[in-house]
Amino acid sequence: MSTEMFAKTPMEVAVYQLHNFSISFFSSLLGGDVVSVKLDNSSSGASVVAIDNKIEQAMDLVKNHLMYAVREEVEILKEQIKELAEKNNQLERENYLLKNLASPEQLEKFQSRIPTDVLLDNQSAQVTSDHQQQQQQQQACIHSPGSAV
């Protein structure tokens, strides 16, 4: 017998439509084929449970894919942060060396060409940089290799 011959309750129709939408939505996200299930009046309770299970499985699959993508992105960003921190340290060492090698006259001449607002910005940036270095050192102590984090 065909399921179209039976009169469906509004609840059964809603569950059927929700199921088709959910499966279509998750399948399109994952690039899979759309799976359709016909409701049978004799087993509508079992169909609802089966639909709920399929929806839950699809959501778990989407969650796993998203978590994997986020972890990948975090690793990339960590690497970029590490490279930028190394480059920053190298530039700071280079800047320190150049300051030490420059004569007082050269430093005075150089500083006289820089507008005062840039000097103030550099001083505040140095304070911020010192603060960030302190925070990084504290985090390094917290996240030491023996740590569970």
mmCIF file of N, CA and C in Angstrom:
data_model
loop_
_atom_site.group_PDB
_atom_site.id
_atom_site.type_symbol
_atom_site.label_atom_id
_atom_site.label_comp_id
_atom_site.label_asym_id
_atom_site.label_seq_id
_atom_site.Cartn_x
_atom_site.Cartn_y
_atom_site.Cartn_z
ATOM 1 N N MET A 1 0.817 -1.183 0.000
ATOM 2 C CA MET A 1 0.000 0.000 0.000
ATOM 3 C C MET A 1 0.861 1.247 0.000
ATOM 4 N N SER A 2 0.394 2.244 -0.630
ATOM 5 C CA SER A 2 1.118 3.499 -0.725
ATOM 6 C C SER A 2 0.807 4.364 0.487
ATOM 7 N N THR A 3 1.824 5.146 0.922
ATOM 8 C CA THR A 3 1.625 6.018 2.080
ATOM 9 C C THR A 3 0.759 7.213 1.732
ATOM 10 N N GLU A 4 0.585 7.508 0.436
ATOM 11 C CA GLU A 4 -0.236 8.637 0.033
ATOM 12 C C GLU A 4 -1.722 8.370 0.277
ATOM 13 N N MET A 5 -2.114 7.120 0.422
ATOM 14 C CA MET A 5 -3.519 6.784 0.611
ATOM 15 C C MET A 5 -3.976 7.098 2.030
ATOM 16 N N PHE A 6 -3.078 7.121 2.985
ATOM 17 C CA PHE A 6 -3.441 7.391 4.364
ATOM 18 C C PHE A 6 -3.469 8.888 4.605
ATOM 19 N N ALA A 7 -4.402 9.310 5.429
ATOM 20 C CA ALA A 7 -4.445 10.727 5.809
ATOM 21 C C ALA A 7 -3.389 10.947 6.885
ATOM 22 N N LYS A 8 -2.550 11.927 6.658
ATOM 23 C CA LYS A 8 -1.469 12.210 7.600
ATOM 24 C C LYS A 8 -1.907 13.324 8.529
ATOM 25 N N THR A 9 -1.517 13.226 9.779
ATOM 26 C CA THR A 9 -1.816 14.294 10.732
ATOM 27 C C THR A 9 -0.876 15.462 10.463
ATOM 28 N N PRO A 10 -1.260 16.644 10.897
ATOM 29 C CA PRO A 10 -0.358 17.792 10.703
ATOM 30 C C PRO A 10 1.024 17.562 11.330
ATOM 31 N N MET A 11 1.061 16.853 12.441
ATOM 32 C CA MET A 11 2.341 16.579 13.098
ATOM 33 C C MET A 11 3.225 15.713 12.211
ATOM 34 N N GLU A 12 2.641 14.685 11.608
ATOM 35 C CA GLU A 12 3.404 13.801 10.738
ATOM 36 C C GLU A 12 3.924 14.557 9.513
ATOM 37 N N VAL A 13 3.094 15.420 8.972
ATOM 38 C CA VAL A 13 3.504 16.208 7.820
ATOM 39 C C VAL A 13 4.652 17.137 8.203
ATOM 40 N N ALA A 14 4.537 17.773 9.372
ATOM 41 C CA ALA A 14 5.589 18.690 9.826
ATOM 42 C C ALA A 14 6.895 17.942 10.055
ATOM 43 N N VAL A 15 6.823 16.778 10.677
ATOM 44 C CA VAL A 15 8.030 15.983 10.923
ATOM 45 C C VAL A 15 8.652 15.558 9.597
ATOM 46 N N TYR A 16 7.819 15.145 8.667
ATOM 47 C CA TYR A 16 8.301 14.740 7.351
ATOM 48 C C TYR A 16 8.999 15.894 6.639
ATOM 49 N N GLN A 17 8.371 17.079 6.680
ATOM 50 C CA GLN A 17 8.973 18.239 6.036
ATOM 51 C C GLN A 17 10.268 18.650 6.725
ATOM 52 N N LEU A 18 10.273 18.627 8.050
ATOM 53 C CA LEU A 18 11.485 18.960 8.803
ATOM 54 C C LEU A 18 12.595 17.978 8.473
ATOM 55 N N HIS A 19 12.250 16.713 8.399
ATOM 56 C CA HIS A 19 13.248 15.701 8.068
ATOM 57 C C HIS A 19 13.854 15.969 6.697
ATOM 58 N N ASN A 20 12.999 16.187 5.695
ATOM 59 C CA ASN A 20 13.502 16.437 4.349
ATOM 60 C C ASN A 20 14.365 17.691 4.299
ATOM 61 N N PHE A 21 13.933 18.740 4.993
ATOM 62 C CA PHE A 21 14.726 19.967 5.033
ATOM 63 C C PHE A 21 16.072 19.707 5.699
ATOM 64 N N SER A 22 16.070 19.035 6.860
ATOM 65 C CA SER A 22 17.305 18.796 7.606
ATOM 66 C C SER A 22 18.285 17.961 6.808
ATOM 67 N N ILE A 23 17.795 16.876 6.245
ATOM 68 C CA ILE A 23 18.684 16.007 5.479
ATOM 69 C C ILE A 23 19.207 16.748 4.252
ATOM 70 N N SER A 24 18.333 17.496 3.574
ATOM 71 C CA SER A 24 18.769 18.255 2.397
ATOM 72 C C SER A 24 19.810 19.292 2.784
ATOM 73 N N PHE A 25 19.550 19.991 3.881
ATOM 74 C CA PHE A 25 20.468 21.027 4.340
ATOM 75 C C PHE A 25 21.830 20.446 4.683
ATOM 76 N N PHE A 26 21.864 19.410 5.498
ATOM 77 C CA PHE A 26 23.135 18.830 5.910
ATOM 78 C C PHE A 26 23.833 18.139 4.743
ATOM 79 N N SER A 27 23.061 17.533 3.860
ATOM 80 C CA SER A 27 23.676 16.908 2.693
ATOM 81 C C SER A 27 24.321 17.948 1.800
ATOM 82 N N SER A 28 23.641 19.090 1.627
ATOM 83 C CA SER A 28 24.221 20.132 0.788
ATOM 84 C C SER A 28 25.483 20.702 1.426
ATOM 85 N N LEU A 29 25.499 20.778 2.745
ATOM 86 C CA LEU A 29 26.698 21.249 3.427
ATOM 87 C C LEU A 29 27.862 20.295 3.224
ATOM 88 N N LEU A 30 27.558 19.022 3.266
ATOM 89 C CA LEU A 30 28.606 18.011 3.200
ATOM 90 C C LEU A 30 28.836 17.503 1.789
ATOM 91 N N GLY A 31 28.037 17.959 0.836
ATOM 92 C CA GLY A 31 28.229 17.556 -0.551
ATOM 93 C C GLY A 31 27.735 16.159 -0.848
ATOM 94 N N GLY A 32 26.863 15.614 0.001
ATOM 95 C CA GLY A 32 26.363 14.268 -0.212
ATOM 96 C C GLY A 32 25.040 14.261 -0.943
ATOM 97 N N ASP A 33 24.538 13.081 -1.194
ATOM 98 C CA ASP A 33 23.238 12.944 -1.843
ATOM 99 C C ASP A 33 22.133 13.138 -0.819
ATOM 100 N N VAL A 34 20.995 13.604 -1.291
ATOM 101 C CA VAL A 34 19.841 13.797 -0.421
ATOM 102 C C VAL A 34 19.195 12.444 -0.182
ATOM 103 N N VAL A 35 18.922 12.170 1.082
ATOM 104 C CA VAL A 35 18.288 10.918 1.452
ATOM 105 C C VAL A 35 16.851 11.232 1.822
ATOM 106 N N SER A 36 15.902 10.494 1.267
ATOM 107 C CA SER A 36 14.505 10.741 1.624
ATOM 108 C C SER A 36 13.939 9.497 2.296
ATOM 109 N N VAL A 37 13.049 9.754 3.226
ATOM 110 C CA VAL A 37 12.406 8.676 3.958
ATOM 111 C C VAL A 37 10.911 8.923 3.897
ATOM 112 N N LYS A 38 10.124 7.910 3.587
ATOM 113 C CA LYS A 38 8.671 8.033 3.549
ATOM 114 C C LYS A 38 8.126 7.639 4.910
ATOM 115 N N LEU A 39 7.129 8.384 5.348
ATOM 116 C CA LEU A 39 6.493 8.070 6.615
ATOM 117 C C LEU A 39 5.463 6.972 6.413
ATOM 118 N N ASP A 40 5.371 6.133 7.389
ATOM 119 C CA ASP A 40 4.382 5.070 7.381
ATOM 120 C C ASP A 40 3.549 5.252 8.636
ATOM 121 N N ASN A 41 2.237 5.292 8.504
ATOM 122 C CA ASN A 41 1.369 5.523 9.656
ATOM 123 C C ASN A 41 1.579 4.498 10.757
ATOM 124 N N SER A 42 1.913 3.279 10.403
ATOM 125 C CA SER A 42 2.042 2.231 11.407
ATOM 126 C C SER A 42 3.291 2.398 12.260
ATOM 127 N N SER A 43 4.257 3.130 11.763
ATOM 128 C CA SER A 43 5.504 3.267 12.523
ATOM 129 C C SER A 43 5.931 4.722 12.621
ATOM 130 N N SER A 44 4.978 5.637 12.792
ATOM 131 C CA SER A 44 5.327 7.060 12.824
ATOM 132 C C SER A 44 6.211 7.388 14.023
ATOM 133 N N GLY A 45 6.009 6.732 15.154
ATOM 134 C CA GLY A 45 6.871 6.956 16.320
ATOM 135 C C GLY A 45 8.296 6.530 16.043
ATOM 136 N N ALA A 46 8.445 5.388 15.397
ATOM 137 C CA ALA A 46 9.780 4.897 15.052
ATOM 138 C C ALA A 46 10.418 5.799 14.006
ATOM 139 N N SER A 47 9.592 6.337 13.095
ATOM 140 C CA SER A 47 10.119 7.240 12.076
ATOM 141 C C SER A 47 10.658 8.512 12.707
ATOM 142 N N VAL A 48 9.929 9.028 13.680
ATOM 143 C CA VAL A 48 10.375 10.250 14.357
ATOM 144 C C VAL A 48 11.712 10.004 15.055
ATOM 145 N N VAL A 49 11.835 8.861 15.716
ATOM 146 C CA VAL A 49 13.089 8.527 16.393
ATOM 147 C C VAL A 49 14.213 8.362 15.371
ATOM 148 N N ALA A 50 13.911 7.682 14.272
ATOM 149 C CA ALA A 50 14.926 7.488 13.232
ATOM 150 C C ALA A 50 15.346 8.825 12.642
ATOM 151 N N ILE A 51 14.361 9.712 12.429
ATOM 152 C CA ILE A 51 14.672 11.043 11.888
ATOM 153 C C ILE A 51 15.531 11.811 12.874
ATOM 154 N N ASP A 52 15.148 11.774 14.153
ATOM 155 C CA ASP A 52 15.934 12.471 15.171
ATOM 156 C C ASP A 52 17.367 11.949 15.212
ATOM 157 N N ASN A 53 17.512 10.639 15.096
ATOM 158 C CA ASN A 53 18.855 10.053 15.103
ATOM 159 C C ASN A 53 19.666 10.507 13.898
ATOM 160 N N LYS A 54 19.034 10.545 12.734
ATOM 161 C CA LYS A 54 19.747 10.979 11.522
ATOM 162 C C LYS A 54 20.131 12.454 11.620
ATOM 163 N N ILE A 55 19.217 13.257 12.138
ATOM 164 C CA ILE A 55 19.525 14.683 12.309
ATOM 165 C C ILE A 55 20.679 14.846 13.289
ATOM 166 N N GLU A 56 20.641 14.110 14.376
ATOM 167 C CA GLU A 56 21.717 14.191 15.373
ATOM 168 C C GLU A 56 23.048 13.747 14.779
ATOM 169 N N GLN A 57 23.033 12.679 13.992
ATOM 170 C CA GLN A 57 24.264 12.214 13.345
ATOM 171 C C GLN A 57 24.801 13.261 12.379
ATOM 172 N N ALA A 58 23.906 13.877 11.611
ATOM 173 C CA ALA A 58 24.338 14.907 10.665
ATOM 174 C C ALA A 58 24.917 16.106 11.402
ATOM 175 N N MET A 59 24.282 16.493 12.493
ATOM 176 C CA MET A 59 24.791 17.620 13.274
ATOM 177 C C MET A 59 26.153 17.290 13.888
ATOM 178 N N ASP A 60 26.317 16.067 14.368
ATOM 179 C CA ASP A 60 27.615 15.653 14.907
ATOM 180 C C ASP A 60 28.691 15.696 13.820
ATOM 181 N N LEU A 61 28.330 15.269 12.619
ATOM 182 C CA LEU A 61 29.275 15.291 11.511
ATOM 183 C C LEU A 61 29.677 16.722 11.174
ATOM 184 N N VAL A 62 28.702 17.613 11.123
ATOM 185 C CA VAL A 62 28.992 19.021 10.847
ATOM 186 C C VAL A 62 29.871 19.589 11.946
ATOM 187 N N LYS A 63 29.544 19.280 13.198
ATOM 188 C CA LYS A 63 30.339 19.770 14.331
ATOM 189 C C LYS A 63 31.782 19.280 14.228
ATOM 190 N N ASN A 64 31.956 18.017 13.893
ATOM 191 C CA ASN A 64 33.316 17.475 13.767
ATOM 192 C C ASN A 64 34.098 18.172 12.653
ATOM 193 N N HIS A 65 33.435 18.413 11.532
ATOM 194 C CA HIS A 65 34.108 19.109 10.430
ATOM 195 C C HIS A 65 34.477 20.531 10.831
ATOM 196 N N LEU A 66 33.569 21.217 11.502
ATOM 197 C CA LEU A 66 33.854 22.583 11.945
ATOM 198 C C LEU A 66 34.990 22.612 12.959
ATOM 199 N N MET A 67 34.982 21.688 13.901
ATOM 200 C CA MET A 67 36.052 21.644 14.904
ATOM 201 C C MET A 67 37.400 21.395 14.235
ATOM 202 N N TYR A 68 37.432 20.508 13.256
ATOM 203 C CA TYR A 68 38.669 20.235 12.539
ATOM 204 C C TYR A 68 39.158 21.496 11.822
ATOM 205 N N ALA A 69 38.230 22.198 11.162
ATOM 206 C CA ALA A 69 38.598 23.415 10.436
ATOM 207 C C ALA A 69 39.101 24.485 11.395
ATOM 208 N N VAL A 70 38.453 24.618 12.543
ATOM 209 C CA VAL A 70 38.872 25.609 13.533
ATOM 210 C C VAL A 70 40.253 25.256 14.084
ATOM 211 N N ARG A 71 40.485 23.996 14.374
ATOM 212 C CA ARG A 71 41.804 23.580 14.881
ATOM 213 C C ARG A 71 42.897 23.878 13.863
ATOM 214 N N GLU A 72 42.606 23.600 12.591
ATOM 215 C CA GLU A 72 43.576 23.899 11.536
ATOM 216 C C GLU A 72 43.891 25.390 11.492
ATOM 217 N N GLU A 73 42.855 26.200 11.548
ATOM 218 C CA GLU A 73 43.030 27.650 11.495
ATOM 219 C C GLU A 73 43.804 28.146 12.713
ATOM 220 N N VAL A 74 43.534 27.590 13.881
ATOM 221 C CA VAL A 74 44.255 27.976 15.095
ATOM 222 C C VAL A 74 45.732 27.659 14.954
ATOM 223 N N GLU A 75 46.051 26.501 14.409
ATOM 224 C CA GLU A 75 47.459 26.132 14.217
ATOM 225 C C GLU A 75 48.149 27.102 13.258
ATOM 226 N N ILE A 76 47.465 27.466 12.191
ATOM 227 C CA ILE A 76 48.039 28.422 11.236
ATOM 228 C C ILE A 76 48.289 29.760 11.918
ATOM 229 N N LEU A 77 47.301 30.226 12.685
ATOM 230 C CA LEU A 77 47.445 31.513 13.370
ATOM 231 C C LEU A 77 48.547 31.465 14.426
ATOM 232 N N LYS A 78 48.662 30.351 15.138
ATOM 233 C CA LYS A 78 49.751 30.217 16.117
ATOM 234 C C LYS A 78 51.105 30.333 15.436
ATOM 235 N N GLU A 79 51.239 29.692 14.282
ATOM 236 C CA GLU A 79 52.494 29.747 13.532
ATOM 237 C C GLU A 79 52.786 31.176 13.075
ATOM 238 N N GLN A 80 51.758 31.871 12.597
ATOM 239 C CA GLN A 80 51.945 33.260 12.169
ATOM 240 C C GLN A 80 52.349 34.144 13.347
ATOM 241 N N ILE A 81 51.732 33.938 14.495
ATOM 242 C CA ILE A 81 52.082 34.714 15.690
ATOM 243 C C ILE A 81 53.530 34.448 16.075
ATOM 244 N N LYS A 82 53.931 33.187 16.013
ATOM 245 C CA LYS A 82 55.307 32.818 16.355
ATOM 246 C C LYS A 82 56.290 33.507 15.407
ATOM 247 N N GLU A 83 55.988 33.470 14.098
ATOM 248 C CA GLU A 83 56.879 34.103 13.117
ATOM 249 C C GLU A 83 56.951 35.615 13.333
ATOM 250 N N LEU A 84 55.804 36.236 13.592
ATOM 251 C CA LEU A 84 55.787 37.684 13.816
ATOM 252 C C LEU A 84 56.537 38.062 15.096
ATOM 253 N N ALA A 85 56.406 37.243 16.142
ATOM 254 C CA ALA A 85 57.125 37.517 17.384
ATOM 255 C C ALA A 85 58.636 37.407 17.166
ATOM 256 N N GLU A 86 59.057 36.390 16.400
ATOM 257 C CA GLU A 86 60.483 36.240 16.090
ATOM 258 C C GLU A 86 60.999 37.430 15.279
ATOM 259 N N LYS A 87 60.214 37.850 14.291
ATOM 260 C CA LYS A 87 60.618 38.991 13.473
ATOM 261 C C LYS A 87 60.676 40.257 14.314
ATOM 262 N N ASN A 88 59.709 40.433 15.200
ATOM 263 C CA ASN A 88 59.698 41.588 16.093
ATOM 264 C C ASN A 88 60.939 41.591 16.988
ATOM 265 N N ASN A 89 61.272 40.448 17.552
ATOM 266 C CA ASN A 89 62.471 40.351 18.400
ATOM 267 C C ASN A 89 63.730 40.673 17.606
ATOM 268 N N GLN A 90 63.795 40.168 16.374
ATOM 269 C CA GLN A 90 64.960 40.444 15.533
ATOM 270 C C GLN A 90 65.069 41.947 15.256
ATOM 271 N N LEU A 91 63.953 42.575 14.918
ATOM 272 C CA LEU A 91 63.970 44.011 14.642
ATOM 273 C C LEU A 91 64.313 44.825 15.893
ATOM 274 N N GLU A 92 63.847 44.387 17.049
ATOM 275 C CA GLU A 92 64.187 45.087 18.289
ATOM 276 C C GLU A 92 65.678 44.979 18.582
ATOM 277 N N ARG A 93 66.250 43.784 18.366
ATOM 278 C CA ARG A 93 67.701 43.615 18.567
ATOM 279 C C ARG A 93 68.488 44.480 17.592
ATOM 280 N N GLU A 94 68.029 44.499 16.340
ATOM 281 C CA GLU A 94 68.686 45.311 15.318
ATOM 282 C C GLU A 94 68.603 46.804 15.688
ATOM 283 N N ASN A 95 67.442 47.225 16.140
ATOM 284 C CA ASN A 95 67.247 48.615 16.549
ATOM 285 C C ASN A 95 68.168 48.961 17.723
ATOM 286 N N TYR A 96 68.257 48.068 18.687
ATOM 287 C CA TYR A 96 69.120 48.281 19.851
ATOM 288 C C TYR A 96 70.579 48.391 19.419
ATOM 289 N N LEU A 97 70.997 47.500 18.521
ATOM 290 C CA LEU A 97 72.375 47.511 18.030
ATOM 291 C C LEU A 97 72.677 48.809 17.285
ATOM 292 N N LEU A 98 71.748 49.228 16.422
ATOM 293 C CA LEU A 98 71.959 50.470 15.673
ATOM 294 C C LEU A 98 72.032 51.680 16.605
ATOM 295 N N LYS A 99 71.197 51.687 17.643
ATOM 296 C CA LYS A 99 71.243 52.792 18.602
ATOM 297 C C LYS A 99 72.587 52.834 19.322
ATOM 298 N N ASN A 100 73.090 51.651 19.648
ATOM 299 C CA ASN A 100 74.372 51.591 20.359
ATOM 300 C C ASN A 100 75.545 51.960 19.462
ATOM 301 N N LEU A 101 75.449 51.645 18.179
ATOM 302 C CA LEU A 101 76.549 51.939 17.263
ATOM 303 C C LEU A 101 76.544 53.397 16.785
ATOM 304 N N ALA A 102 75.399 54.021 16.849
ATOM 305 C CA ALA A 102 75.293 55.401 16.373
ATOM 306 C C ALA A 102 75.934 56.345 17.387
ATOM 307 N N SER A 103 76.565 57.373 16.844
ATOM 308 C CA SER A 103 77.169 58.394 17.715
ATOM 309 C C SER A 103 76.052 59.270 18.288
ATOM 310 N N PRO A 104 76.317 59.941 19.413
ATOM 311 C CA PRO A 104 75.293 60.837 19.989
ATOM 312 C C PRO A 104 74.837 61.910 19.007
ATOM 313 N N GLU A 105 75.752 62.400 18.162
ATOM 314 C CA GLU A 105 75.377 63.414 17.180
ATOM 315 C C GLU A 105 74.398 62.845 16.149
ATOM 316 N N GLN A 106 74.678 61.607 15.721
ATOM 317 C CA GLN A 106 73.780 60.975 14.754
ATOM 318 C C GLN A 106 72.394 60.750 15.357
ATOM 319 N N LEU A 107 72.335 60.301 16.606
ATOM 320 C CA LEU A 107 71.054 60.087 17.278
ATOM 321 C C LEU A 107 70.292 61.401 17.424
ATOM 322 N N GLU A 108 71.017 62.454 17.804
ATOM 323 C CA GLU A 108 70.380 63.756 17.975
ATOM 324 C C GLU A 108 69.842 64.264 16.645
ATOM 325 N N LYS A 109 70.624 64.107 15.599
ATOM 326 C CA LYS A 109 70.202 64.542 14.266
ATOM 327 C C LYS A 109 68.977 63.753 13.809
ATOM 328 N N PHE A 110 69.008 62.475 14.049
ATOM 329 C CA PHE A 110 67.892 61.609 13.654
ATOM 330 C C PHE A 110 66.628 61.991 14.425
ATOM 331 N N GLN A 111 66.753 62.156 15.732
ATOM 332 C CA GLN A 111 65.587 62.482 16.554
ATOM 333 C C GLN A 111 65.042 63.877 16.242
ATOM 334 N N SER A 112 65.888 64.784 15.797
ATOM 335 C CA SER A 112 65.404 66.126 15.465
ATOM 336 C C SER A 112 64.553 66.115 14.197
ATOM 337 N N ARG A 113 64.757 65.112 13.345
ATOM 338 C CA ARG A 113 63.972 65.021 12.111
ATOM 339 C C ARG A 113 62.628 64.340 12.327
ATOM 340 N N ILE A 114 62.462 63.661 13.446
ATOM 341 C CA ILE A 114 61.213 62.958 13.725
ATOM 342 C C ILE A 114 60.266 63.918 14.433
ATOM 343 N N PRO A 115 59.024 64.041 13.974
ATOM 344 C CA PRO A 115 58.059 64.903 14.663
ATOM 345 C C PRO A 115 57.823 64.418 16.096
ATOM 346 N N THR A 116 57.493 65.328 16.984
ATOM 347 C CA THR A 116 57.329 64.979 18.401
ATOM 348 C C THR A 116 56.180 64.007 18.622
ATOM 349 N N ASP A 117 55.114 64.058 17.809
ATOM 350 C CA ASP A 117 54.019 63.117 18.009
ATOM 351 C C ASP A 117 54.446 61.684 17.711
ATOM 352 N N VAL A 118 55.380 61.490 16.769
ATOM 353 C CA VAL A 118 55.903 60.163 16.484
ATOM 354 C C VAL A 118 56.747 59.673 17.659
ATOM 355 N N LEU A 119 57.533 60.573 18.244
ATOM 356 C CA LEU A 119 58.333 60.196 19.409
ATOM 357 C C LEU A 119 57.432 59.766 20.557
ATOM 358 N N LEU A 120 56.366 60.497 20.790
ATOM 359 C CA LEU A 120 55.431 60.128 21.850
ATOM 360 C C LEU A 120 54.783 58.784 21.563
ATOM 361 N N ASP A 121 54.410 58.541 20.302
ATOM 362 C CA ASP A 121 53.838 57.255 19.919
ATOM 363 C C ASP A 121 54.838 56.130 20.143
ATOM 364 N N ASN A 122 56.112 56.373 19.810
ATOM 365 C CA ASN A 122 57.147 55.355 20.017
ATOM 366 C C ASN A 122 57.343 55.045 21.489
ATOM 367 N N GLN A 123 57.288 56.091 22.328
ATOM 368 C CA GLN A 123 57.442 55.863 23.760
ATOM 369 C C GLN A 123 56.278 55.040 24.305
ATOM 370 N N SER A 124 55.053 55.363 23.887
ATOM 371 C CA SER A 124 53.908 54.586 24.356
ATOM 372 C C SER A 124 53.951 53.172 23.781
ATOM 373 N N ALA A 125 54.430 53.027 22.549
ATOM 374 C CA ALA A 125 54.565 51.702 21.945
ATOM 375 C C ALA A 125 55.602 50.878 22.705
ATOM 376 N N GLN A 126 56.673 51.526 23.165
ATOM 377 C CA GLN A 126 57.697 50.813 23.929
ATOM 378 C C GLN A 126 57.116 50.332 25.251
ATOM 379 N N VAL A 127 56.314 51.168 25.908
ATOM 380 C CA VAL A 127 55.680 50.766 27.167
ATOM 381 C C VAL A 127 54.744 49.591 26.908
ATOM 382 N N THR A 128 53.971 49.668 25.820
ATOM 383 C CA THR A 128 53.063 48.576 25.457
ATOM 384 C C THR A 128 53.849 47.313 25.140
ATOM 385 N N SER A 129 54.947 47.451 24.404
ATOM 386 C CA SER A 129 55.784 46.310 24.053
ATOM 387 C C SER A 129 56.362 45.655 25.306
ATOM 388 N N ASP A 130 56.828 46.482 26.241
ATOM 389 C CA ASP A 130 57.361 45.940 27.495
ATOM 390 C C ASP A 130 56.272 45.185 28.247
ATOM 391 N N HIS A 131 55.064 45.736 28.277
ATOM 392 C CA HIS A 131 53.947 45.094 28.954
ATOM 393 C C HIS A 131 53.601 43.756 28.290
ATOM 394 N N GLN A 132 53.606 43.731 26.940
ATOM 395 C CA GLN A 132 53.310 42.504 26.216
ATOM 396 C C GLN A 132 54.368 41.445 26.471
ATOM 397 N N GLN A 133 55.627 41.867 26.533
ATOM 398 C CA GLN A 133 56.697 40.912 26.811
ATOM 399 C C GLN A 133 56.532 40.309 28.200
ATOM 400 N N GLN A 134 56.141 41.126 29.158
ATOM 401 C CA GLN A 134 55.904 40.612 30.509
ATOM 402 C C GLN A 134 54.763 39.599 30.495
ATOM 403 N N GLN A 135 53.695 39.905 29.756
ATOM 404 C CA GLN A 135 52.573 38.977 29.669
ATOM 405 C C GLN A 135 52.993 37.673 28.992
ATOM 406 N N GLN A 136 53.807 37.766 27.940
ATOM 407 C CA GLN A 136 54.268 36.560 27.257
ATOM 408 C C GLN A 136 55.127 35.710 28.178
ATOM 409 N N GLN A 137 55.959 36.355 28.971
ATOM 410 C CA GLN A 137 56.791 35.615 29.912
ATOM 411 C C GLN A 137 55.930 34.929 30.960
ATOM 412 N N GLN A 138 54.885 35.624 31.429
ATOM 413 C CA GLN A 138 53.983 35.020 32.405
ATOM 414 C C GLN A 138 53.239 33.847 31.787
ATOM 415 N N GLN A 139 52.788 33.996 30.543
ATOM 416 C CA GLN A 139 52.089 32.913 29.866
ATOM 417 C C GLN A 139 53.022 31.741 29.614
ATOM 418 N N ALA A 140 54.275 32.031 29.311
ATOM 419 C CA ALA A 140 55.246 30.959 29.083
ATOM 420 C C ALA A 140 55.429 30.146 30.353
ATOM 421 N N CYS A 141 55.400 30.822 31.490
ATOM 422 C CA CYS A 141 55.516 30.103 32.764
ATOM 423 C C CYS A 141 54.274 29.263 33.018
ATOM 424 N N ILE A 142 53.103 29.808 32.687
ATOM 425 C CA ILE A 142 51.857 29.093 32.916
ATOM 426 C C ILE A 142 51.748 27.893 31.984
ATOM 427 N N HIS A 143 52.154 28.070 30.725
ATOM 428 C CA HIS A 143 52.009 27.012 29.707
ATOM 429 C C HIS A 143 53.326 26.268 29.505
ATOM 430 N N SER A 144 54.057 26.013 30.543
ATOM 431 C CA SER A 144 55.310 25.285 30.421
ATOM 432 C C SER A 144 55.027 23.852 29.992
ATOM 433 N N PRO A 145 56.057 23.131 29.458
ATOM 434 C CA PRO A 145 55.829 21.772 28.923
ATOM 435 C C PRO A 145 55.197 20.818 29.918
ATOM 436 N N GLY A 146 55.378 21.013 31.200
ATOM 437 C CA GLY A 146 54.791 20.124 32.189
ATOM 438 C C GLY A 146 53.348 20.443 32.464
ATOM 439 N N SER A 147 52.826 21.483 31.852
ATOM 440 C CA SER A 147 51.456 21.924 32.079
ATOM 441 C C SER A 147 50.471 21.026 31.360
ATOM 442 N N ALA A 148 49.251 20.957 31.872
ATOM 443 C CA ALA A 148 48.209 20.148 31.254
ATOM 444 C C ALA A 148 47.496 20.909 30.154
ATOM 445 N N VAL A 149 47.779 22.189 29.959
ATOM 446 C CA VAL A 149 47.071 23.009 28.965
ATOM 447 C C VAL A 149 47.621 22.779 27.593
#
